Coordinates of C-alpha atoms and ligand atoms in Angstrom, one line a residue:
M1300 CA 58.0 -36.0 -37.6
P1301 CA 60.4 -35.7 -34.6
D1302 CA 57.7 -33.5 -33.0
L1303 CA 55.3 -36.4 -33.2
L1304 CA 57.5 -38.5 -30.9
K1305 CA 58.0 -35.6 -28.5
H1306 CA 54.3 -34.9 -28.3
L1307 CA 53.6 -38.6 -27.9
Q1308 CA 56.1 -38.8 -25.1
Q1309 CA 54.6 -35.7 -23.4
D1310 CA 51.1 -37.0 -23.7
L1311 CA 52.2 -40.3 -22.2
K1312 CA 54.0 -38.6 -19.4
N1313 CA 50.9 -36.6 -18.5
W1314 CA 48.9 -39.8 -18.7
A1315 CA 51.4 -41.7 -16.5
N1316 CA 51.5 -38.9 -13.9
E1317 CA 47.7 -38.8 -13.6
A1318 CA 47.7 -42.6 -13.3
H1319 CA 50.3 -42.3 -10.6
D1320 CA 48.3 -39.7 -8.7
K1321 CA 45.4 -42.2 -8.7
G1322 CA 47.6 -44.9 -7.4
W1323 CA 47.6 -47.0 -10.6
L1324 CA 51.3 -46.7 -11.4
N1325 CA 54.4 -46.2 -9.3
K1326 CA 56.7 -43.2 -9.6
R1327 CA 59.0 -45.0 -12.0
A1328 CA 56.3 -45.1 -14.7
A1329 CA 56.9 -41.5 -15.8
H1330 CA 60.6 -42.0 -15.6
A1331 CA 60.3 -45.1 -17.8
I1332 CA 58.5 -43.0 -20.4
D1333 CA 61.0 -40.2 -20.0
A1334 CA 63.8 -42.7 -20.7
T1335 CA 62.4 -43.7 -24.1
T1336 CA 64.1 -42.2 -27.1
T1337 CA 62.4 -39.5 -29.1
A1338 CA 65.5 -38.4 -30.9
T1339 CA 65.8 -39.3 -34.5
P1340 CA 68.3 -38.2 -37.2
G1341 CA 65.7 -35.8 -38.4
S1342 CA 65.5 -34.0 -35.1
L1343 CA 69.1 -32.7 -35.6
F1344 CA 67.9 -30.5 -38.5
D1345 CA 65.4 -27.7 -39.0
K1346 CA 65.0 -28.2 -42.7
P1347 CA 63.1 -31.1 -44.2
N1348 CA 65.7 -31.8 -46.9
R1349 CA 68.3 -33.2 -44.6
P1350 CA 71.4 -35.3 -45.3
L1351 CA 71.7 -39.0 -44.5
V1352 CA 73.4 -39.4 -41.2
V1353 CA 76.0 -42.1 -41.3
G1354 CA 78.1 -43.1 -38.3
F1355 CA 81.2 -45.2 -37.9
F1356 CA 80.9 -47.5 -35.1
G1357 CA 83.4 -50.1 -33.8
G1358 CA 86.1 -51.1 -31.4
T1359 CA 89.4 -49.3 -30.9
G1360 CA 91.8 -49.4 -33.8
V1361 CA 89.5 -51.2 -36.3
G1362 CA 89.9 -48.3 -38.7
K1363 CA 86.9 -46.1 -38.3
S1364 CA 88.8 -42.9 -38.6
T1365 CA 90.9 -44.2 -41.4
L1366 CA 87.7 -45.2 -43.4
M1367 CA 86.2 -41.8 -42.8
N1368 CA 89.3 -40.1 -44.0
R1369 CA 89.2 -42.3 -47.1
F1370 CA 85.7 -41.1 -47.9
A1371 CA 86.7 -37.5 -47.3
G1372 CA 89.9 -37.8 -49.3
E1373 CA 91.5 -35.8 -46.6
A1374 CA 92.5 -36.3 -43.0
V1375 CA 89.4 -35.1 -41.2
A1376 CA 89.5 -37.5 -38.3
R1377 CA 92.5 -38.4 -36.2
A1378 CA 93.5 -41.8 -37.2
S1379 CA 96.1 -43.3 -34.9
A1380 CA 97.9 -46.5 -34.0
E1381 CA 98.1 -45.4 -30.4
R1382 CA 95.5 -46.1 -27.8
P1383 CA 93.3 -44.8 -26.5
T1384 CA 92.3 -43.0 -29.7
S1385 CA 89.6 -40.4 -30.3
R1386 CA 87.7 -39.1 -27.3
E1387 CA 85.7 -36.9 -29.5
I1388 CA 83.0 -37.1 -32.2
T1389 CA 84.0 -35.8 -35.6
L1390 CA 81.3 -34.5 -37.9
Y1391 CA 82.2 -34.2 -41.5
V1392 CA 79.5 -32.3 -43.3
H1393 CA 78.9 -30.1 -46.4
E1394 CA 79.1 -26.4 -45.7
S1395 CA 75.5 -25.9 -46.8
V1396 CA 74.2 -28.1 -44.0
S1397 CA 73.5 -26.8 -40.6
V1398 CA 73.1 -29.1 -37.7
A1399 CA 70.5 -26.9 -35.9
N1400 CA 69.3 -28.9 -32.9
L1401 CA 72.0 -30.4 -30.8
P1402 CA 70.3 -31.7 -27.6
D1403 CA 71.5 -30.1 -24.4
E1404 CA 73.3 -33.1 -23.1
F1405 CA 75.8 -33.1 -25.9
P1406 CA 79.2 -32.1 -24.6
L1407 CA 80.1 -29.6 -27.3
Q1408 CA 83.7 -29.5 -26.3
R1409 CA 83.9 -33.1 -27.4
M1410 CA 82.4 -32.5 -30.8
R1411 CA 84.4 -31.3 -33.8
T1412 CA 82.7 -30.2 -37.0
Q1413 CA 84.6 -30.2 -40.2
T1414 CA 82.9 -28.7 -43.2
H1415 CA 83.7 -29.5 -46.8
Q1416 CA 82.6 -28.3 -50.3
N1417 CA 82.5 -31.7 -51.9
N1418 CA 79.2 -31.9 -53.7
Q1419 CA 79.4 -35.7 -53.9
Y1420 CA 78.7 -35.8 -50.2
R1421 CA 76.2 -32.9 -50.0
S1422 CA 73.6 -35.3 -48.8
V1423 CA 75.7 -37.3 -46.3
L1424 CA 76.7 -36.3 -42.8
W1425 CA 79.5 -38.4 -41.6
I1426 CA 80.1 -39.1 -38.0
D1427 CA 83.2 -40.7 -36.6
M1428 CA 82.4 -42.0 -33.2
P1429 CA 84.6 -42.8 -30.2
D1430 CA 85.4 -46.4 -29.6
F1431 CA 82.4 -48.1 -28.0
D1432 CA 84.8 -50.6 -26.2
S1433 CA 86.7 -47.7 -24.6
V1434 CA 87.5 -48.1 -21.0
E1435 CA 86.2 -44.7 -20.5
Q1436 CA 82.5 -44.6 -19.5
S1437 CA 82.1 -41.1 -21.0
N1438 CA 83.1 -42.4 -24.4
R1439 CA 80.4 -45.1 -24.2
E1440 CA 77.9 -42.5 -23.1
L1441 CA 78.8 -40.3 -26.0
V1442 CA 78.2 -43.2 -28.4
E1443 CA 74.8 -43.9 -26.7
H1444 CA 73.9 -40.2 -27.0
W1445 CA 74.6 -40.1 -30.7
L1446 CA 73.2 -43.4 -31.8
P1447 CA 69.6 -42.3 -32.0
H1448 CA 70.6 -39.6 -34.4
I1449 CA 72.1 -42.0 -36.9
D1450 CA 70.3 -43.4 -39.9
V1451 CA 73.0 -45.8 -41.0
V1452 CA 75.4 -47.3 -38.6
I1453 CA 78.6 -48.6 -40.3
Y1454 CA 79.7 -51.4 -38.1
V1455 CA 83.4 -51.7 -38.5
V1456 CA 85.3 -54.8 -37.4
S1457 CA 88.7 -56.2 -38.0
P1458 CA 89.4 -59.9 -39.1
D1459 CA 90.7 -60.8 -35.7
R1460 CA 88.1 -58.9 -33.6
Y1461 CA 84.7 -59.3 -35.3
K1462 CA 83.5 -61.5 -32.5
D1463 CA 83.7 -58.6 -30.1
D1464 CA 81.1 -59.1 -27.4
Q1465 CA 80.4 -55.5 -26.5
G1466 CA 79.9 -54.4 -30.0
W1467 CA 77.7 -57.4 -30.7
R1468 CA 75.5 -56.7 -27.7
L1469 CA 75.0 -53.1 -28.9
L1470 CA 74.1 -54.4 -32.3
L1471 CA 71.4 -56.6 -30.8
D1472 CA 70.2 -53.9 -28.4
H1473 CA 69.9 -51.2 -31.0
G1474 CA 69.5 -53.4 -34.0
T1475 CA 66.0 -52.5 -35.0
Q1476 CA 66.6 -48.8 -34.5
H1477 CA 69.0 -48.2 -37.5
A1478 CA 70.0 -49.4 -40.9
W1479 CA 73.3 -51.3 -40.8
L1480 CA 76.3 -51.6 -43.1
F1481 CA 79.1 -53.9 -42.2
V1482 CA 82.8 -53.5 -43.0
I1483 CA 85.6 -55.8 -42.2
N1484 CA 88.6 -53.5 -42.4
H1485 CA 92.2 -54.5 -42.2
W1486 CA 91.3 -57.0 -44.9
D1487 CA 95.0 -57.1 -45.9
R1488 CA 95.1 -59.5 -43.0
G1489 CA 91.7 -61.1 -43.6
D1490 CA 90.6 -64.5 -44.8
E1491 CA 87.5 -65.5 -46.7
R1492 CA 86.4 -67.9 -44.0
Q1493 CA 86.2 -64.9 -41.6
R1494 CA 83.8 -63.2 -44.0
T1495 CA 81.6 -66.3 -44.2
D1496 CA 81.7 -66.7 -40.5
F1497 CA 80.8 -63.0 -39.8
A1498 CA 78.0 -63.2 -42.4
A1499 CA 76.6 -66.3 -40.6
M1500 CA 76.7 -64.3 -37.3
L1501 CA 74.8 -61.5 -38.9
A1502 CA 72.2 -63.9 -40.3
E1503 CA 71.6 -65.1 -36.8
A1504 CA 71.0 -61.6 -35.7
G1505 CA 68.3 -61.2 -38.4
L1506 CA 70.3 -59.9 -41.3
N1507 CA 70.1 -62.5 -44.1
N1508 CA 71.7 -60.6 -46.9
P1509 CA 73.5 -57.7 -45.3
H1510 CA 75.8 -55.2 -47.1
L1511 CA 79.1 -56.5 -46.0
F1512 CA 82.3 -55.0 -47.4
C1513 CA 85.9 -56.1 -46.8
T1514 CA 88.3 -53.2 -47.0
D1515 CA 92.0 -52.8 -47.0
S1516 CA 92.8 -49.3 -45.7
S1517 CA 96.5 -49.9 -45.3
D1518 CA 99.0 -47.6 -46.9
S1519 CA 99.9 -50.3 -49.4
T1520 CA 99.7 -49.1 -53.0
N1521 CA 98.9 -52.5 -54.4
K1522 CA 95.5 -53.3 -52.9
T1523 CA 93.8 -56.3 -54.7
R1524 CA 91.3 -57.2 -52.0
D1525 CA 89.8 -53.8 -51.2
E1526 CA 86.0 -53.3 -51.7
F1527 CA 86.0 -49.7 -50.6
E1528 CA 84.7 -48.5 -54.0
Q1529 CA 81.6 -50.7 -53.7
F1530 CA 81.2 -49.5 -50.2
R1531 CA 81.3 -45.8 -51.3
E1532 CA 78.8 -46.6 -54.1
T1533 CA 76.3 -48.1 -51.7
V1534 CA 76.5 -45.2 -49.3
N1535 CA 76.0 -42.8 -52.2
T1536 CA 72.9 -44.6 -53.4
L1537 CA 71.5 -44.4 -49.9
A1538 CA 71.9 -40.6 -49.8
D1539 CA 68.6 -40.2 -51.7
Q1540 CA 65.8 -37.9 -50.3
Q1541 CA 63.1 -40.5 -50.6
L1542 CA 65.2 -43.2 -48.9
I1543 CA 66.2 -40.8 -46.2
E1544 CA 62.5 -40.1 -45.5
Q1545 CA 61.7 -43.8 -45.5
L1546 CA 64.5 -44.4 -43.0
E1547 CA 63.3 -41.6 -40.9
S1548 CA 59.7 -42.9 -40.9
R1549 CA 61.0 -46.4 -40.1
G1550 CA 63.0 -44.9 -37.2
V1551 CA 59.9 -43.3 -35.8
V1552 CA 58.0 -46.5 -36.1
Q1553 CA 60.7 -48.3 -34.3
R1554 CA 60.8 -45.8 -31.5
I1555 CA 57.1 -46.0 -31.1
K1556 CA 57.5 -49.7 -30.8
Q1557 CA 60.0 -49.2 -28.0
I1558 CA 57.7 -46.8 -26.3
R1559 CA 54.9 -49.4 -26.7
T1560 CA 56.9 -52.0 -24.8
V1561 CA 57.1 -49.5 -22.0
T1562 CA 53.4 -48.7 -22.1
D1563 CA 52.5 -52.4 -22.3
E1564 CA 54.4 -52.9 -19.1
L1565 CA 52.6 -49.9 -17.5
R1566 CA 49.3 -51.3 -18.7
A1567 CA 50.1 -54.6 -17.1
Q1568 CA 50.8 -52.8 -13.8
M1569 CA 47.3 -51.5 -13.9
S1570 CA 45.9 -55.0 -13.6
T1571 CA 43.5 -56.7 -15.9
P1572 CA 39.7 -56.4 -16.1
E1573 CA 39.5 -60.1 -15.0
Q1574 CA 41.5 -59.3 -11.9
L1575 CA 39.2 -56.4 -11.1
A1576 CA 36.1 -58.6 -11.8
E1577 CA 37.4 -61.0 -9.1
L1578 CA 37.3 -58.3 -6.5
N1579 CA 33.5 -58.3 -6.0
P1580 CA 33.2 -62.0 -5.0
L1581 CA 36.4 -61.6 -3.0
W1582 CA 34.9 -58.7 -1.1
E1583 CA 31.6 -60.4 -0.5
H1584 CA 33.3 -63.5 1.0
H1585 CA 35.6 -61.5 3.0
W1586 CA 33.0 -59.1 4.4
R1587 CA 30.6 -62.0 5.3
N1588 CA 33.3 -63.4 7.6
S1589 CA 34.2 -60.0 8.9
T1590 CA 30.7 -58.9 9.7
N1591 CA 30.1 -62.1 11.6
E1592 CA 33.2 -61.4 13.7
I1593 CA 32.4 -57.8 14.2
E1594 CA 28.8 -58.4 15.2
Q1595 CA 29.9 -61.1 17.6
S1596 CA 32.4 -58.8 19.2
V1597 CA 29.7 -56.4 20.2
D1598 CA 27.0 -58.9 20.8
W1599 CA 27.4 -58.6 24.6
K1600 CA 26.5 -55.0 24.4
V1601 CA 23.1 -55.6 22.7
P1602 CA 21.0 -56.2 25.9
T1603 CA 22.3 -53.1 27.6
L1604 CA 21.5 -50.9 24.6
A1605 CA 18.2 -52.6 24.1
A1606 CA 17.3 -52.0 27.8
L1607 CA 18.0 -48.3 27.4
Y1608 CA 15.6 -48.0 24.5
A1609 CA 13.0 -50.3 26.1
D1610 CA 12.9 -48.2 29.2
Q1611 CA 11.8 -45.2 27.2
E1612 CA 8.1 -44.0 27.6
Q1613 CA 6.5 -47.3 28.3
G1614 CA 2.7 -47.4 28.1
L1615 CA 0.2 -44.9 29.2
L1616 CA 1.3 -44.7 32.8
S1617 CA 4.9 -44.1 32.2
S1618 CA 4.3 -41.6 29.5
F1619 CA 2.0 -39.8 31.9
Y1620 CA 4.7 -40.1 34.5
A1621 CA 7.2 -38.8 32.1
R1622 CA 5.0 -35.9 31.3
I1623 CA 4.9 -35.0 34.9
R1624 CA 8.7 -35.2 35.1
G1625 CA 8.8 -32.8 32.2
K1626 CA 10.6 -32.5 28.9
E1627 CA 14.0 -32.4 30.4
A1628 CA 13.6 -36.0 31.7
L1629 CA 12.6 -37.1 28.2
A1630 CA 15.6 -35.4 26.7
Q1631 CA 17.7 -37.1 29.4
E1632 CA 16.4 -40.5 28.3
T1633 CA 17.3 -39.7 24.7
I1634 CA 20.7 -38.6 25.7
E1635 CA 21.2 -41.9 27.6
A1636 CA 20.0 -43.9 24.6
R1637 CA 22.4 -42.1 22.3
A1638 CA 25.2 -42.7 24.7
G1639 CA 24.3 -46.4 24.5
V1640 CA 24.6 -46.3 20.7
D1641 CA 27.9 -44.5 21.1
N1642 CA 29.1 -47.1 23.5
M1643 CA 28.2 -49.9 21.0
L1644 CA 29.5 -48.1 17.9
D1645 CA 32.7 -47.0 19.6
D1646 CA 36.2 -46.5 18.1
A1647 CA 37.1 -50.1 18.5
F1648 CA 34.0 -51.0 16.5
F1649 CA 35.0 -48.8 13.6
D1650 CA 38.7 -49.8 13.9
R1651 CA 37.6 -53.4 13.3
I1652 CA 35.8 -52.3 10.2
D1653 CA 38.7 -50.3 9.0
E1654 CA 41.1 -53.2 9.6
S1655 CA 38.9 -55.5 7.7
V1656 CA 38.7 -53.2 4.8
D1657 CA 42.5 -52.7 4.8
D1658 CA 42.9 -56.4 5.0
F1659 CA 40.7 -56.7 1.9
A1660 CA 42.8 -54.1 0.1
Q1661 CA 45.8 -56.1 0.9
Q1662 CA 44.2 -59.3 -0.5
A1663 CA 43.3 -57.4 -3.6
T1664 CA 46.9 -56.4 -4.0
S1665 CA 48.0 -60.0 -3.9
A1666 CA 45.4 -60.6 -6.6
G1667 CA 47.2 -58.1 -8.8
I1668 CA 45.6 -54.7 -8.0
A1669 CA 47.8 -51.7 -7.4
I1670 CA 47.6 -51.1 -3.7
T1671 CA 47.2 -47.3 -3.8
A1672 CA 44.6 -47.5 -6.5
I1673 CA 42.3 -49.5 -4.2
H1674 CA 43.4 -48.1 -0.9
E1675 CA 42.7 -44.5 -1.6
P1676 CA 39.1 -44.7 -2.6
L1677 CA 38.3 -47.1 0.2
K1678 CA 40.0 -44.8 2.7
A1679 CA 37.9 -42.0 1.5
L1680 CA 34.7 -43.9 2.5
K1681 CA 35.7 -44.4 6.1
P1682 CA 34.7 -41.0 7.7
E1683 CA 31.2 -41.3 6.2
W1684 CA 30.6 -44.7 7.8
R1685 CA 31.4 -43.2 11.2
S1686 CA 29.0 -40.4 10.8
R1687 CA 26.2 -42.4 9.3
A1688 CA 26.3 -45.6 11.3
K1689 CA 24.9 -44.0 14.4
S1690 CA 21.7 -42.6 12.9
E1691 CA 21.3 -45.8 11.0
M1692 CA 21.4 -47.7 14.2
E1693 CA 18.9 -45.3 16.0
N1694 CA 16.5 -45.6 13.1
A1695 CA 16.6 -49.3 13.1
I1696 CA 15.9 -49.5 16.8
Q1697 CA 13.0 -47.0 16.6
Q1698 CA 11.5 -48.9 13.7
S1699 CA 11.7 -52.2 15.5
L1700 CA 10.2 -50.6 18.6
A1701 CA 7.3 -49.3 16.6
L1702 CA 6.4 -52.8 15.7
P1703 CA 7.3 -55.0 18.7
G1704 CA 6.6 -58.8 18.7
T1705 CA 5.1 -60.8 15.9
K1706 CA 2.0 -59.8 13.9
T1707 CA -0.2 -62.3 15.8
Q1708 CA 1.1 -61.1 19.1
R1709 CA 0.3 -57.6 18.2
S1710 CA -3.2 -58.5 17.0
L1711 CA -3.9 -60.5 20.1
H1712 CA -2.7 -57.6 22.2
R1713 CA -4.8 -55.1 20.4
F1714 CA -7.8 -57.5 20.8
L1715 CA -7.1 -57.7 24.6
G1716 CA -7.0 -54.0 24.7
W1717 CA -10.5 -53.8 23.3
L1718 CA -11.6 -56.5 25.8
C1719 CA -10.4 -54.3 28.6
W1720 CA -13.1 -51.9 27.6
L1721 CA -15.7 -54.2 26.3
L1722 CA -16.0 -56.8 29.0
P1723 CA -16.5 -54.3 31.9
L1724 CA -19.0 -52.4 29.7
A1725 CA -20.9 -55.7 29.0
A1726 CA -20.8 -56.5 32.7
M1727 CA -22.1 -53.0 33.5
G1728 CA -24.8 -53.4 30.9
W1729 CA -25.9 -56.6 32.4
I1730 CA -26.0 -55.3 35.9
G1731 CA -27.7 -52.1 34.8
Y1732 CA -30.3 -54.2 33.0
R1733 CA -31.0 -56.2 36.1
V1734 CA -31.2 -53.1 38.3
V1735 CA -33.6 -51.4 36.0
N1736 CA -35.7 -54.5 35.5
V1737 CA -36.0 -55.2 39.3
F1738 CA -36.7 -51.5 39.9
R1739 CA -39.6 -51.8 37.4
L1740 CA -40.9 -55.0 39.1
G1741 CA -40.5 -53.4 42.5
A1742 CA -43.3 -51.1 41.8
N1743 CA -45.8 -54.0 42.1
D1744 CA -43.9 -56.4 44.2
P1745 CA -41.9 -55.1 47.2
A1746 CA -40.1 -58.5 47.5
A1747 CA -38.5 -58.0 44.2
Y1748 CA -35.9 -55.5 45.5
L1749 CA -32.3 -56.4 45.0
S1750 CA -30.4 -58.0 47.9
A1751 CA -26.9 -57.2 49.2
N1752 CA -25.9 -60.4 47.5
F1753 CA -26.7 -59.0 44.2
A1754 CA -24.5 -56.0 44.9
V1755 CA -21.6 -58.2 45.9
H1756 CA -22.0 -60.4 42.9
S1757 CA -22.3 -57.5 40.6
L1758 CA -19.1 -55.9 41.9
L1759 CA -17.3 -59.3 41.6
L1760 CA -18.5 -59.7 38.0
L1761 CA -17.5 -56.2 37.1
G1762 CA -14.1 -56.7 38.8
L1763 CA -13.5 -59.9 36.9
A1764 CA -14.6 -58.4 33.6
W1765 CA -12.0 -55.7 34.0
L1766 CA -9.3 -57.7 35.7
V1767 CA -9.0 -60.7 33.5
P1768 CA -8.5 -58.9 30.1
T1769 CA -6.3 -56.3 31.8
F1770 CA -4.1 -58.9 33.3
L1771 CA -3.8 -60.7 30.0
Y1772 CA -3.3 -57.4 28.2
I1773 CA -0.4 -56.6 30.4
K1774 CA 1.1 -60.1 30.4
L1775 CA 0.8 -60.7 26.7
K1776 CA 2.2 -57.3 25.7
P1777 CA 5.0 -57.9 23.1
S1778 CA 8.4 -57.3 24.8
R1779 CA 9.9 -53.9 24.0
E1780 CA 13.2 -55.1 25.2
K1781 CA 13.2 -57.9 22.7
A1782 CA 12.1 -55.5 20.0
A1783 CA 14.9 -53.1 20.9
A1784 CA 17.4 -56.0 20.8
R1785 CA 16.1 -57.0 17.4
G1786 CA 16.4 -53.4 16.3
V1787 CA 20.0 -53.3 17.4
R1788 CA 20.9 -56.4 15.4
A1789 CA 19.0 -55.1 12.4
G1790 CA 21.0 -51.8 12.8
L1791 CA 24.3 -53.7 12.8
D1792 CA 23.2 -55.6 9.6
R1793 CA 22.1 -52.3 8.0
I1794 CA 25.5 -50.8 8.8
A1795 CA 27.3 -53.8 7.3
N1796 CA 25.1 -53.7 4.2
E1797 CA 25.7 -50.0 3.8
I1798 CA 29.4 -50.4 4.0
S1799 CA 29.4 -53.4 1.6
Q1800 CA 27.4 -51.4 -0.9
Q1801 CA 29.7 -48.5 -0.7
V1802 CA 32.7 -50.7 -1.1
Q1803 CA 31.1 -52.4 -4.1
G1804 CA 30.3 -49.0 -5.6
S1805 CA 33.9 -48.0 -5.1
L1806 CA 35.1 -51.2 -6.8
A1807 CA 32.8 -50.6 -9.8
Q1808 CA 34.3 -47.1 -10.0
L1809 CA 37.8 -48.5 -9.9
S1810 CA 37.1 -50.7 -12.9
Q1811 CA 35.5 -47.8 -14.7
D1812 CA 38.5 -45.6 -13.9
R1813 CA 41.0 -48.2 -15.1
L1814 CA 39.0 -48.7 -18.3
M1815 CA 39.0 -45.0 -18.9
R1816 CA 42.7 -44.7 -18.4
V1817 CA 43.5 -47.7 -20.6
N1818 CA 41.3 -46.3 -23.3
E1819 CA 43.1 -43.0 -23.1
L1820 CA 46.4 -44.7 -23.3
D1821 CA 45.2 -46.6 -26.4
S1822 CA 44.0 -43.4 -28.0
I1823 CA 47.4 -41.7 -27.3
M1824 CA 49.2 -44.7 -28.8
S1825 CA 47.0 -45.1 -31.8
S1826 CA 47.9 -41.8 -33.4
G1827 CA 49.1 -43.0 -36.8
V1828 CA 49.0 -44.9 -40.0
Q1829 CA 50.7 -48.1 -41.1
I1830 CA 54.0 -48.7 -42.8
D1831 CA 54.7 -52.0 -44.6
E1832 CA 58.4 -52.8 -44.3
G1833 CA 58.0 -55.1 -47.3
Q1834 CA 57.4 -52.1 -49.5
L1835 CA 60.7 -50.5 -48.7
P1836 CA 63.4 -50.7 -51.4
E1837 CA 65.4 -53.9 -51.4
A1838 CA 68.7 -52.1 -50.8
L1839 CA 67.2 -50.7 -47.7
Q1840 CA 65.6 -53.9 -46.5
R1841 CA 69.0 -55.6 -46.6
M1842 CA 70.2 -53.2 -44.0
L1843 CA 67.3 -53.6 -41.6
I1844 CA 67.0 -56.1 -38.8
Q1845 CA 63.7 -57.7 -39.8
E1846 CA 60.6 -57.8 -37.6
P1847 CA 57.0 -58.8 -38.2
A1848 CA 55.9 -57.3 -41.5
V1849 CA 53.3 -54.7 -40.8
L1850 CA 54.3 -52.1 -38.3
P1851 CA 52.1 -49.5 -36.6
V1852 CA 52.9 -45.9 -37.4
I1853 CA 52.5 -42.4 -37.3
N1854 CA 51.1 -39.5 -39.1
A1855 CA 53.7 -38.7 -41.6
Q1856 CA 52.7 -35.0 -41.8
S1857 CA 54.2 -33.6 -38.7
Ligands
GDP2133 N1 97.2 -52.7 -42.1 C1 96.1 -51.9 -41.9 N2 96.1 -50.9 -41.1 C2 95.0 -50.1 -40.9 C3 93.9 -50.4 -41.7 N3 92.9 -49.5 -41.4 C4 93.5 -48.7 -40.4 N4 94.8 -49.1 -40.1 C5 95.6 -48.5 -39.1 O1 95.1 -48.9 -37.8 C6 95.3 -47.8 -36.9 C7 94.1 -47.4 -36.2 O2 93.2 -46.9 -37.1 P1 92.1 -45.8 -36.7 O3 91.4 -45.4 -38.0 O4 92.6 -44.8 -35.8 O5 91.1 -46.7 -35.9 P2 89.9 -46.3 -35.0 O6 90.3 -46.4 -33.6 O7 88.8 -47.3 -35.4 O8 89.5 -44.9 -35.5 C8 95.9 -46.7 -37.7 O9 97.3 -46.7 -37.5 C9 95.6 -47.0 -39.1 O10 96.7 -46.5 -40.0 C10 93.9 -51.5 -42.7 O11 92.9 -51.8 -43.4 N5 95.0 -52.2 -42.7
MG2134 MG1 89.2 -43.2 -34.4

């Protein structure tokens, strides 16, 4: 079962590191997971049948060492009236038990192991801990190191010092991680009211009916108020394999709960689906304003660029002229037009876009999205905009140039084009008819021959029939320049749309990615069955700081 916690922690660390790489979590996330406790009493031993680990915990001089010696019936731990007392941990353990797995950070020189052959305590491992209220930081660290490995903490106080602040804080901090027994030692100096008062304090901490023993461990031979035997009895009943397993399971459950408080925090760092859903409208609003500004900032360049395109291969004459000038001239025009596009879509233009996108990322961060998570994917889009925007613009201009003016303008122009041919043809037909007709009549009537007047009129008619539609054809030709300008604006719109779509795609992916990571976290955390604290034996329940009845757990196999 200890492996279960280690694997859980490792999986979570991998998960947190990946989430960090994607910008969802900060560096501290993996550390926070690392800082959670995976140690349990069970992790000290290799064999499944392990002893109950019982630790004496309390302030200096309350009598921890003396109590342990009383259990042992011999002086295993140094008991002393002098301060500071023990700087070391004393283990009192049956010779058949081996403590196989001491974690690396345990300072071995500060650990003393005393073995015994007393079969009564075959299933108990006693630990006398240094005073938690020691001025020495290292003593407190030693206590903190050992605490996770203790099933039952025997919280020892004295009648005059049961309200000790430091001890109490530790009880509240670690309360749910252990089973607790309470001893008011030095009871030769104690008073019933102190017992009542202490019990009331414990009730407040969540222990309604705790095992509380008052012991007199003085040298006096006439001890009438000593409850040491009941105390010993209780500890012995706890040293039962099934109970030990239940305690171990409960310990694992509690550690998973602690881990869960950390993962809940990490999950909160990854923002909510609601926060992510708000990004789309936020972006749309932001981008509408930005595109207006950006398009306005380049608006003055539109006529220049439009003129460059409008000048290209105009009509029959100029394309004929261009053909005379050769391919190189055409290429030259294309190069000039391209340069015009480059001039419009210059670095300043893209910088404005980048700035706007960065600005949006910043807004998203204020709305609760992890900055790197949104920044990185957006940053990745930027180079593509630069490469695609130009061809996008060229296409838009060419498309607009292909269809200049309105539809009516274009139909009218086409119609005038036909008239340029039809009217002169009709005029020629009419003149021809007259000529042929008069020629035929002239055979009989010499007076019928055409006059010079006819020739002049005919020429005038022909001239007008050609000139009028041609003049209108030229004058009513839809403006290429306007078409090019429209194309430029359409190009800008296209670029803006393209960017917007890419950003929205990126936002959708962001939501997807978050969901995937959160699901993965859930699946890591859901490895387990349930344990019902209400089903634990009463003697055990009395030692536990209660929490909501049904706890999530673990696969008991590992
Ligand atoms: N009068 C009296 N003295 C005690 C009692 N328990 C321990 N002592 C004495 O208190 C001193 C400190 O005890 P010790 O076990 O070293 O305390 P620790 O610092 O908690 O380990 C020693 O001199 C003990 O003999 C008790 O119940 N009554
Ligand atoms: Mg001591």
